[in-house]
C-alpha positions as a Markdown table, in Angstrom:
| # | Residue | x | y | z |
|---|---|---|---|---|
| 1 | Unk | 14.6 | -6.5 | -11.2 |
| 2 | Unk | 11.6 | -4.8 | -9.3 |
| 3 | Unk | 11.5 | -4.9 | -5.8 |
| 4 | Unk | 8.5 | -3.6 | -3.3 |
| 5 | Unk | 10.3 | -4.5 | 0.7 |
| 6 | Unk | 7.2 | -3.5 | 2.8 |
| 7 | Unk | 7.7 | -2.9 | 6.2 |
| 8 | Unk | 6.3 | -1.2 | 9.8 |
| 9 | Unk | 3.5 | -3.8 | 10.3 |
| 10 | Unk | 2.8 | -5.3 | 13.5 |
| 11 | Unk | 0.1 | -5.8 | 16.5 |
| 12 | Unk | -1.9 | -2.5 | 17.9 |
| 13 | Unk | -5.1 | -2.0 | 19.6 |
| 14 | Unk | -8.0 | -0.5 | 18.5 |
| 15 | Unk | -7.7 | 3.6 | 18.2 |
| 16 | Unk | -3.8 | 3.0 | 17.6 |
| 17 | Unk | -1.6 | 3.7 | 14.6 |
| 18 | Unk | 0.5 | 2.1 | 12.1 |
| 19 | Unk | 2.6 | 3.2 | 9.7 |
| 20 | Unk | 3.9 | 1.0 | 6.8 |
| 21 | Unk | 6.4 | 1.7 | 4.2 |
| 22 | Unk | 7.1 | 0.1 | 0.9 |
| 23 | Unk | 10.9 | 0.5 | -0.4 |
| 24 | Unk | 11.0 | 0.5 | -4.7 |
| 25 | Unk | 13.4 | 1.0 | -6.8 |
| 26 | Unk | 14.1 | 3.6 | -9.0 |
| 27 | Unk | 12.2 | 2.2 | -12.2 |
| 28 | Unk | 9.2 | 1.8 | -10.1 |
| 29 | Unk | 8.5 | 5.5 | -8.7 |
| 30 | Unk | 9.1 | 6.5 | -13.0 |
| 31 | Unk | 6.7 | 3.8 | -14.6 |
| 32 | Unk | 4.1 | 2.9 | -12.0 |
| 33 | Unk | 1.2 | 4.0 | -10.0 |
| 34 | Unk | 1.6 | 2.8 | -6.3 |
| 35 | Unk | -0.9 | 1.0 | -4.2 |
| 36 | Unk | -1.5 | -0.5 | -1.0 |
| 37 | Unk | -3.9 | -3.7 | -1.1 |
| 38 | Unk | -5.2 | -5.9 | 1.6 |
| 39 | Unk | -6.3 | -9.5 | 2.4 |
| 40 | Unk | -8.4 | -10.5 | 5.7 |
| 41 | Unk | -8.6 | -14.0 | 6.4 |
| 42 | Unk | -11.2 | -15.9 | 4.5 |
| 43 | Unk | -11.6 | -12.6 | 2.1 |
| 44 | Unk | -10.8 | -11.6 | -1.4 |
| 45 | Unk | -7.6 | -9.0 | -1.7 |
| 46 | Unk | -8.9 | -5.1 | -1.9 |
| 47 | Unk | -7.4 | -1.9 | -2.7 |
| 48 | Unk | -6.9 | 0.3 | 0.5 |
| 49 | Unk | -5.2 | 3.4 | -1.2 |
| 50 | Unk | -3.9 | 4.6 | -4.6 |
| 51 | Unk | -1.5 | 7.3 | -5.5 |
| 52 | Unk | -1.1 | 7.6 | -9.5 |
| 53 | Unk | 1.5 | 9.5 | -10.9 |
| 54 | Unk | -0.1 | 12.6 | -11.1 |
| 55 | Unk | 0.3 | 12.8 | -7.4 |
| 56 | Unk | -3.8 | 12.1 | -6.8 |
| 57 | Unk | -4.5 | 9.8 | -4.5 |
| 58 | Unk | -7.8 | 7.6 | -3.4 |
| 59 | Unk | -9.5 | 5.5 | -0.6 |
| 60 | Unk | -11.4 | 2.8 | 0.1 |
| 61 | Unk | -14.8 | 4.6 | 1.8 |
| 62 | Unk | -13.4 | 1.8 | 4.9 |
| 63 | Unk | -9.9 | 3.7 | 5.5 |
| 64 | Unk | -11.3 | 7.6 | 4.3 |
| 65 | Unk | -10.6 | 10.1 | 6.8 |
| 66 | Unk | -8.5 | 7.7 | 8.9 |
| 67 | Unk | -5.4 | 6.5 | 6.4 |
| 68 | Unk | -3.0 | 8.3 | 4.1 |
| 69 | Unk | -0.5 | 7.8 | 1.6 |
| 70 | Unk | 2.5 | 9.3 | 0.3 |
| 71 | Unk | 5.6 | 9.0 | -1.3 |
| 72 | Unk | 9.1 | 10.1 | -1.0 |
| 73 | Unk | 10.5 | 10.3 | -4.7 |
| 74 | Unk | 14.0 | 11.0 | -3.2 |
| 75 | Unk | 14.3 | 7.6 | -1.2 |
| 76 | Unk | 11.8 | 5.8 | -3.4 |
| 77 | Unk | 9.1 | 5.0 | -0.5 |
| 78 | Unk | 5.4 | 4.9 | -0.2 |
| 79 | Unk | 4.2 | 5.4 | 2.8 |
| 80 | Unk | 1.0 | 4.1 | 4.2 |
| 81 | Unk | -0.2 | 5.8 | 7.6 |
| 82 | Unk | -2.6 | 4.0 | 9.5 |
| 83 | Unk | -5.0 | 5.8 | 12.5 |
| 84 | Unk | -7.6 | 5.0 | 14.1 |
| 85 | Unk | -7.2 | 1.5 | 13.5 |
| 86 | Unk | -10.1 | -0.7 | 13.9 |
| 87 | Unk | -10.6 | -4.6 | 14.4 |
| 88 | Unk | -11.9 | -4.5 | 10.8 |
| 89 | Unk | -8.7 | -3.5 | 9.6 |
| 90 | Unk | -6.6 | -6.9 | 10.6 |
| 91 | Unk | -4.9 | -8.4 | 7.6 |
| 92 | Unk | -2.0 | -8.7 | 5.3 |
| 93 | Unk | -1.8 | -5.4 | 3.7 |
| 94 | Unk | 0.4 | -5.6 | 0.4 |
| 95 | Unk | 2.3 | -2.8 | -1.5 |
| 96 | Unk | 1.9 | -2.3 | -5.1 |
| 97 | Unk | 3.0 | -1.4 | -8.3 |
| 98 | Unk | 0.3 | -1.1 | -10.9 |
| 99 | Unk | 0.2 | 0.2 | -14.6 |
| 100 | Unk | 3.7 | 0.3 | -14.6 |
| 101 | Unk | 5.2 | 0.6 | -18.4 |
| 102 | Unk | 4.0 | 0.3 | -21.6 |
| 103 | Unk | 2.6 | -2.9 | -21.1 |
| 104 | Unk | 1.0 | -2.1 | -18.0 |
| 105 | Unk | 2.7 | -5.1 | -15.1 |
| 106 | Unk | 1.7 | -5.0 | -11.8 |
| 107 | Unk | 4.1 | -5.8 | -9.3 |
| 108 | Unk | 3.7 | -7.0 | -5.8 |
| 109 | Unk | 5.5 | -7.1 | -2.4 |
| 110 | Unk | 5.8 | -9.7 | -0.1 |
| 111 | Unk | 2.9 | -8.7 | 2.7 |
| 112 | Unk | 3.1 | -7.3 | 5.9 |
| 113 | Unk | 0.4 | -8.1 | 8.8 |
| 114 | Unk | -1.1 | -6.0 | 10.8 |
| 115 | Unk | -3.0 | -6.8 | 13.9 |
| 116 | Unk | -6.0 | -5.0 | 15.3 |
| 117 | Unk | -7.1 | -6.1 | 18.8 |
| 118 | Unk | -10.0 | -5.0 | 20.9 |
């Protein structure tokens, strides 16, 4: 069964940092690219970061310069680090399987909110 267990949200002010971590399984650090997605209040989910198995990664032009993602194959984590955080950035952020398998499922975790104050 896949599982994504994100964690390391919270509340921060502007010009903090964050840094969120997503826990897979096994299966999914083989057959899956990993993601981190977001949803503000009010506005459609987007993709924040991508890291495809090739080890390349990719930002939205919001979050370039200021978040990063990695993975640790040993413990099966994908790390999302967070800095210069902006009001902007408030919302559930979501970790992500994607294109996993031959038949290409996408898998989600349950959401973790972070909170940007001014």
């Amino acid at each position: 069964q896949v599982q994504l267990v994100e964690s390391g949200g919270g509340s921060v002010q502007a010009g903090g940092s964050l840094k969120l971590s997503c826990q897979a399984n096994r299966y999914i650090f083989i057959s899956c690219e990993m993601a981190w997605y977001r949803q503000a209040p009010g506005k459609e989910r987007e993709l924040v970061s991508r890291l495809d198995r090739t080890g390349t990664t990719s930002y939205a032009d919001s979050v370039k310069g200021r978040f990063a993602i990695s993975q640790d194959n040993v413990k099966s984590i994908v790390s999302l680090q967070m800095n210069s955080l902006k009001t902007e950035d408030t919302a559930v952020y979501y970790c992500a399987a994607v294109n996993c398998g031959e038949y290409k499922h996408n898998y989600w975790g349950q959401g973790t909110q972070v909170t940007v104050s001014s």
